[in-house]
PDB file of C-alpha atoms and ligand atoms in Angstrom:
ATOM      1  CA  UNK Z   3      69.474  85.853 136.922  1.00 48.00           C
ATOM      2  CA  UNK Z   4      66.798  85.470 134.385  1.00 51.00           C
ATOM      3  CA  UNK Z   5      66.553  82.911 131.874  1.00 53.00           C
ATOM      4  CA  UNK Z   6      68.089  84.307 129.138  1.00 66.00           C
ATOM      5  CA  UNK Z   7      65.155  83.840 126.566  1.00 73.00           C
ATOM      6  CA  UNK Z   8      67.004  86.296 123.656  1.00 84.00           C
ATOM      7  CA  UNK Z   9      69.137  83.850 123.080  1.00 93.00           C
ATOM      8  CA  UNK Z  10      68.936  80.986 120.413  1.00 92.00           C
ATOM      9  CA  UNK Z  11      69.254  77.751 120.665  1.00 92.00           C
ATOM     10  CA  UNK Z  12      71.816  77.539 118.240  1.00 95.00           C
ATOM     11  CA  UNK Z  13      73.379  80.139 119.746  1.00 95.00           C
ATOM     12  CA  UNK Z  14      73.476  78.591 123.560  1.00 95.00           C
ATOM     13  CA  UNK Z  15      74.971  75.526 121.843  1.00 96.00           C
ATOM     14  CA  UNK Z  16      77.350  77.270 120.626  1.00 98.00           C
ATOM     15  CA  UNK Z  17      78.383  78.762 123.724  1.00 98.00           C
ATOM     16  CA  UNK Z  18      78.679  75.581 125.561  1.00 97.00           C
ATOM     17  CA  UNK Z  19      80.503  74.565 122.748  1.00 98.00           C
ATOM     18  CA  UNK Z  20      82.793  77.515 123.404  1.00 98.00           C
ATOM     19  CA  UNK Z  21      83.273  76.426 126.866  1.00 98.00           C
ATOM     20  CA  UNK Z  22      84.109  72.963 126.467  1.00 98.00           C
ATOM     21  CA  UNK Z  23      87.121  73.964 123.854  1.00 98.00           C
ATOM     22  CA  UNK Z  24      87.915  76.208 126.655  1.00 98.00           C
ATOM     23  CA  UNK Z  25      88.235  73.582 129.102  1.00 98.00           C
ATOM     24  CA  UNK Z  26      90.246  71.324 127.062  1.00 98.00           C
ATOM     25  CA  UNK Z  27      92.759  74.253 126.015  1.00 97.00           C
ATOM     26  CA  UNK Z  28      93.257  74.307 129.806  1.00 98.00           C
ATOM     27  CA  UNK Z  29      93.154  70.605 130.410  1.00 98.00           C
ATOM     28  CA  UNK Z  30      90.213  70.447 132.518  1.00 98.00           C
ATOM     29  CA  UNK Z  31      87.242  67.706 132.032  1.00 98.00           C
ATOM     30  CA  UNK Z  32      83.764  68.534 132.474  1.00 97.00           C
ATOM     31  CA  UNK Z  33      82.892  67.361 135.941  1.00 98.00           C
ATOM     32  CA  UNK Z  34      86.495  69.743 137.104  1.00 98.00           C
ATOM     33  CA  UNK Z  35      86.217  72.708 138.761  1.00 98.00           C
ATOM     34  CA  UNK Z  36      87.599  75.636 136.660  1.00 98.00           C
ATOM     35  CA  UNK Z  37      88.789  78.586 138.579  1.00 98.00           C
ATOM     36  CA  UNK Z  38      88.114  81.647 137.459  1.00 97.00           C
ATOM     37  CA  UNK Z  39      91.993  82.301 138.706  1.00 97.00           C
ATOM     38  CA  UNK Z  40      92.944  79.873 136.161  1.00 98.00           C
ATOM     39  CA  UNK Z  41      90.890  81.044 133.463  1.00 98.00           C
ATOM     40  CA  UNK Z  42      92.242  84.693 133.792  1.00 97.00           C
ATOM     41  CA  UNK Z  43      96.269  83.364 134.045  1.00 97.00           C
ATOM     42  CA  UNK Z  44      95.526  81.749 130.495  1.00 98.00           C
ATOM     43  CA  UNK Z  45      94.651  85.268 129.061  1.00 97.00           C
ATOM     44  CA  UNK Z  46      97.497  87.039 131.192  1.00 97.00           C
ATOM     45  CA  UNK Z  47      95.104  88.804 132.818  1.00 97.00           C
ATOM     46  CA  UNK Z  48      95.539  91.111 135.939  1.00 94.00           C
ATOM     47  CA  UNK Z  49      92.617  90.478 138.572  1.00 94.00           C
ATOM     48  CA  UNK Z  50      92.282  93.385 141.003  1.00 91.00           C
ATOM     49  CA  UNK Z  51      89.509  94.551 143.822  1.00 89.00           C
ATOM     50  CA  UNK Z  52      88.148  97.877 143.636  1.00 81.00           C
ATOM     51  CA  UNK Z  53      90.427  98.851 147.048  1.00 81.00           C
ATOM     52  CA  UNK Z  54      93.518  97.301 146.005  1.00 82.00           C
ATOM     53  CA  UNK Z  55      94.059  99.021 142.095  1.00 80.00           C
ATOM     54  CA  UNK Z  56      97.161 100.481 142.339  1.00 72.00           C
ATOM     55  CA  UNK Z  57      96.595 103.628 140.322  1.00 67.00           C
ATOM     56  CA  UNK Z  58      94.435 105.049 142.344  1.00 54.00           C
ATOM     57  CA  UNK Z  59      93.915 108.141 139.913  1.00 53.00           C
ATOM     58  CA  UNK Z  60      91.207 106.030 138.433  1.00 65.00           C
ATOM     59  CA  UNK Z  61      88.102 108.050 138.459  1.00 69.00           C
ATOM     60  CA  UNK Z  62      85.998 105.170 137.931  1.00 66.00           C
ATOM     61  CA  UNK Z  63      87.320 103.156 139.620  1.00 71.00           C
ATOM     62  CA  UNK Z  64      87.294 105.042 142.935  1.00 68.00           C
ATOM     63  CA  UNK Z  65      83.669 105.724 142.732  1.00 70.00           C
ATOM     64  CA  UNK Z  66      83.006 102.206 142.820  1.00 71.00           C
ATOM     65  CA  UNK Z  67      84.691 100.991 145.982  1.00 69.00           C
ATOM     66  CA  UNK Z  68      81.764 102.396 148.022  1.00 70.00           C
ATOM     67  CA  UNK Z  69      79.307 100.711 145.856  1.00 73.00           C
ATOM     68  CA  UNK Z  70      77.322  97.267 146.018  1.00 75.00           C
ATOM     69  CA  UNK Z  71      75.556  98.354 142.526  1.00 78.00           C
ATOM     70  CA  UNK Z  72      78.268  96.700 140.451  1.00 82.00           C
ATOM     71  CA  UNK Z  73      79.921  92.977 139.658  1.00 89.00           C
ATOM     72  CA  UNK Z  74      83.465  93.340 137.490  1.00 90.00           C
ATOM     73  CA  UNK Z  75      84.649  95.726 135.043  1.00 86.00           C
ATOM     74  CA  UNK Z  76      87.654  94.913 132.215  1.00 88.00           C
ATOM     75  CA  UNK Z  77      89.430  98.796 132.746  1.00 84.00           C
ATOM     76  CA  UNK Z  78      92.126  97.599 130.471  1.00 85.00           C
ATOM     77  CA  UNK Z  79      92.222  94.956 127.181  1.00 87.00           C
ATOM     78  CA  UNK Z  80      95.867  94.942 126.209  1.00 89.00           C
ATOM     79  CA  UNK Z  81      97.410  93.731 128.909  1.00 92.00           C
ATOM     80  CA  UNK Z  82      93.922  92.704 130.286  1.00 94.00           C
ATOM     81  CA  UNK Z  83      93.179  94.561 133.837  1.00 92.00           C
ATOM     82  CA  UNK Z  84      89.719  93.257 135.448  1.00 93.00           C
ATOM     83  CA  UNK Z  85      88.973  94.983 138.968  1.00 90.00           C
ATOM     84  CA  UNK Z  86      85.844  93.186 140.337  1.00 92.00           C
ATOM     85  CA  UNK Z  87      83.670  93.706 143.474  1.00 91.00           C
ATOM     86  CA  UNK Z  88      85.411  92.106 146.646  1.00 90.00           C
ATOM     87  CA  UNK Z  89      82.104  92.731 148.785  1.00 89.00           C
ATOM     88  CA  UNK Z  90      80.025  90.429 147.066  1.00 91.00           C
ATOM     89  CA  UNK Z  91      80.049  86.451 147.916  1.00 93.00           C
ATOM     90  CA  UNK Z  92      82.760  84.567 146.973  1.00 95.00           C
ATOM     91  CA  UNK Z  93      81.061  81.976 144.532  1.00 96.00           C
ATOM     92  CA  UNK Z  94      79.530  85.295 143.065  1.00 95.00           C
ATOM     93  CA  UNK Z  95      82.756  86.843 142.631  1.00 96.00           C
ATOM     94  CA  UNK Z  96      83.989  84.023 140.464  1.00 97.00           C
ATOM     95  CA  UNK Z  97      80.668  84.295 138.494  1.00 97.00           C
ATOM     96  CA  UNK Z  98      81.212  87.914 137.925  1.00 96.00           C
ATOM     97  CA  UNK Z  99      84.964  86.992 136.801  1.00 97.00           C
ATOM     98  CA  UNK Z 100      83.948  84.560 134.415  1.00 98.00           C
ATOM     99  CA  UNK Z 101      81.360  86.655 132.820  1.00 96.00           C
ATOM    100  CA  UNK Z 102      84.159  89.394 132.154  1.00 96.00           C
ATOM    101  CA  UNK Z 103      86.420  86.676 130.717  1.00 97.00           C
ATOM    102  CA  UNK Z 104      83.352  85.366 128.536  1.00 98.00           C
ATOM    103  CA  UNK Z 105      83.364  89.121 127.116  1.00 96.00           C
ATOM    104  CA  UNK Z 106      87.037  88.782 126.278  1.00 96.00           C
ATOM    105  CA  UNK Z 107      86.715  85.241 124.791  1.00 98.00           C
ATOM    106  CA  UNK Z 108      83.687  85.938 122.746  1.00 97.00           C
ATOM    107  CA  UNK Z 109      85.941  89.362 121.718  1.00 96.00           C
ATOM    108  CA  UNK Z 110      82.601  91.636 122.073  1.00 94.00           C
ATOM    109  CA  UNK Z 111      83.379  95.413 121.861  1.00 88.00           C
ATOM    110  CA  UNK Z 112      82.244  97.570 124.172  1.00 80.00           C
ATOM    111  CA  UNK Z 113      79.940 100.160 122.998  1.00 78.00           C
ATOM    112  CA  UNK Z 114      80.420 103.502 125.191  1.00 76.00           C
ATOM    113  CA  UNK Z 115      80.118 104.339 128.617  1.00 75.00           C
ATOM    114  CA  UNK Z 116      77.233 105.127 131.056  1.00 75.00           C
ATOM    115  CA  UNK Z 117      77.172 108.923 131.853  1.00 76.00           C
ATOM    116  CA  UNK Z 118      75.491 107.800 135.370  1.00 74.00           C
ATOM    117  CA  UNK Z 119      77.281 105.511 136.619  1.00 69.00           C
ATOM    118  CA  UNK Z 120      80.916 106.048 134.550  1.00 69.00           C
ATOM    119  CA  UNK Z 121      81.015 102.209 133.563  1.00 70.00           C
ATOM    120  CA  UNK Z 122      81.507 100.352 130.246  1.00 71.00           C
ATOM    121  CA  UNK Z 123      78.188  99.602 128.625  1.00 77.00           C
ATOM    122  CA  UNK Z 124      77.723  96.648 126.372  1.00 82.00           C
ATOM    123  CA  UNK Z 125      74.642  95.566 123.992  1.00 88.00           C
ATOM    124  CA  UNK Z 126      72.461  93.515 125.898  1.00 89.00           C
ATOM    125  CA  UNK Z 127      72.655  90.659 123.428  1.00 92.00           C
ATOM    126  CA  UNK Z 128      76.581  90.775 124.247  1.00 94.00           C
ATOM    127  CA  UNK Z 129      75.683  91.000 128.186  1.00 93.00           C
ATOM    128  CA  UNK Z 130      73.849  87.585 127.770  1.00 94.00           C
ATOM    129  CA  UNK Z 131      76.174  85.533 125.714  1.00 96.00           C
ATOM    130  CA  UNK Z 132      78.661  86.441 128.580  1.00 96.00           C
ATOM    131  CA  UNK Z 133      76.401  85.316 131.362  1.00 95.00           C
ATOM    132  CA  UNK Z 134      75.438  81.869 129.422  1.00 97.00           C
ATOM    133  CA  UNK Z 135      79.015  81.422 128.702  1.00 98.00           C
ATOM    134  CA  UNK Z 136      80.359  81.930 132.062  1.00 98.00           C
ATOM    135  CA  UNK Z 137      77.612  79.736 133.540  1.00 97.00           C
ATOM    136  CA  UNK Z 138      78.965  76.763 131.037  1.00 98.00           C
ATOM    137  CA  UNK Z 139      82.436  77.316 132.056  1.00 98.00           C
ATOM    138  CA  UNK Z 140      81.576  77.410 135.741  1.00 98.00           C
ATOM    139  CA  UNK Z 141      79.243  74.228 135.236  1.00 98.00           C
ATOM    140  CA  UNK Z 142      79.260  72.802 131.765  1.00 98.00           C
ATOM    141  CA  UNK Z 143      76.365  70.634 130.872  1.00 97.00           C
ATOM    142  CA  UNK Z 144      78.569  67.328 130.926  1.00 97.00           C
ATOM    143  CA  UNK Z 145      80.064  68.185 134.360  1.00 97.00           C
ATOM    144  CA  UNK Z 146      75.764  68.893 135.869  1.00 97.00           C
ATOM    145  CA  UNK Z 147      75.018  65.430 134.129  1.00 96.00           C
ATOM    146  CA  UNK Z 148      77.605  64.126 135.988  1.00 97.00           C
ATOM    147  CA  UNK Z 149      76.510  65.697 139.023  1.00 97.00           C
ATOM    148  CA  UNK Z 150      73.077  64.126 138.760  1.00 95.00           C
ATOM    149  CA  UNK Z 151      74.488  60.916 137.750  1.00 96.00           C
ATOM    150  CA  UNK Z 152      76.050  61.180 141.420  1.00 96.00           C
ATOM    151  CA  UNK Z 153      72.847  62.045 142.553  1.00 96.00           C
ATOM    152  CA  UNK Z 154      74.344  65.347 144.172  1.00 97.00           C
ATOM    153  CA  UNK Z 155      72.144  67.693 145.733  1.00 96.00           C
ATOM    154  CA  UNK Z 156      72.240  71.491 144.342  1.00 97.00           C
ATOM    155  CA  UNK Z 157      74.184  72.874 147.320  1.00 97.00           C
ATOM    156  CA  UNK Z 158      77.055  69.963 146.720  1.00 98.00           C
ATOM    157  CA  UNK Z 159      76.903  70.964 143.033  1.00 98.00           C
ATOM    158  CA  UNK Z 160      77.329  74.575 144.307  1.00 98.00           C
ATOM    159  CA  UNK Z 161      80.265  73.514 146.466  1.00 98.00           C
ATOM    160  CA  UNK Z 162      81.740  71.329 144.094  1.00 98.00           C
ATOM    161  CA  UNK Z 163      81.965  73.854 141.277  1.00 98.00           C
ATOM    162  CA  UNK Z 164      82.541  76.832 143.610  1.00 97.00           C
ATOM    163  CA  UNK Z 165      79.309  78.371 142.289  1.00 98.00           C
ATOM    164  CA  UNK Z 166      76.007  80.157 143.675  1.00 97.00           C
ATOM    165  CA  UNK Z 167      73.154  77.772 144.485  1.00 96.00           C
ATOM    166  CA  UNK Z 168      71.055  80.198 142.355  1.00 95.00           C
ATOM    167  CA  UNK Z 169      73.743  79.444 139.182  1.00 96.00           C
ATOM    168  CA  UNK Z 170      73.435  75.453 139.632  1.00 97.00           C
ATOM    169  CA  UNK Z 171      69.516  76.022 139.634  1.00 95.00           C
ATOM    170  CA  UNK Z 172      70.165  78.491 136.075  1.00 94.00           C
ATOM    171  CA  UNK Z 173      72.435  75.948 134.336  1.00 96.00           C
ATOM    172  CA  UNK Z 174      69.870  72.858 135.328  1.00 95.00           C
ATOM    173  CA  UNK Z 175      66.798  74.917 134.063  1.00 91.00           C
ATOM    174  CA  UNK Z 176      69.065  75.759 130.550  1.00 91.00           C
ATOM    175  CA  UNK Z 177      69.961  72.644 129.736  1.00 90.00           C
ATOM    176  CA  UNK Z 178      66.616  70.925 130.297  1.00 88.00           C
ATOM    177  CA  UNK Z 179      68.164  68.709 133.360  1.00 90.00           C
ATOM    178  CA  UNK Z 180      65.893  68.072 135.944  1.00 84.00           C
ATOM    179  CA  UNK Z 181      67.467  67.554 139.608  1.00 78.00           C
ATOM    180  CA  UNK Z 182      66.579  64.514 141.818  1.00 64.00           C
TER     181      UNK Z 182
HETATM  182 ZN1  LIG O  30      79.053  92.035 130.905  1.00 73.70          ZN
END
């Protein structure tokens, strides 16, 4: 996960201003853990793995049960349907969630589909609103200050917030918080 250097300053603001309205809709405070679970019952949203969609007629969908090479895909907006990769690690499957649900709560469009690998493509500017966002919504900048205020390591932010060591490490580095 690279620092995401296209986008403004403004513009991260915004998003973690995005994310903190999110949180109150839901009634959780910054230092909570959101589940992605939780997140995804607020838009009515079906959450499927790749081996347990139903209709398994789904091209797409059935090519990607053998792969690593992918995170989450939304296959359906109205009712929302997001199938997401079941082999990858737990804290990284709610990452991968919360970037879909960033997609929906930003509303971005998606843009066609790659003839390689059959999936929805996105433009890249989209792709990293949706990873900033669902790093603030996974660890908003109040609940890390709060963390460091508790003098918690990174792997007991990572546990607390049921994220990757490598997302507590992105959030810190984005919002200019340095770690005891
Ligand atoms: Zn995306």
């Amino acid at each position: 996960m690279g620092l995401i250097t296209s986008l403004s300053t403004e513009n991260r603001q915004r998003l973690e201003e995005v994310a903190t309205t999110q949180r109150n809709q839901l009634s959780y405070k910054a230092f909570e853990r959101l589940p992605a679970s939780v997140l995804a019952q607020y838009f009515q949203a079906t959450i499927s793995t790749a081996e347990t969609v139903p209709n398994a007629e789904l091209e797409q969908v059935k090519s990607l049960c053998n792969s690593d090479n992918w995170s989450a895909v939304i296959i359906r907006k109205n009712p929302l349907w997001i199938v997401h990769n079941s082999r990858h690690a737990p804290t990284r499957q709610e990452s991968n969630l919360m970037h879909e649900l960033a997609h929906i709560i930003l509303k971005h469009k998606m843009v066609g589909y790659d003839p390689k690998t059959n999936l929805p493509q996105r433009r890249q500017q989209d792709e990293d609103e949706a990873v900033y966002l669902g790093g603030c919504l996974q660890i908003p900048r109040r609940g890390l200050l709060w963390a460091v205020q508790k003098k918690m390591t990174i792997a007991q932010i990572a546990l607390h917030f049921n994220a990757s060591e490598e997302m507590v490490k992105f959030r810190t580095n984005v919002s200019g918080i340095s770690l005891v």
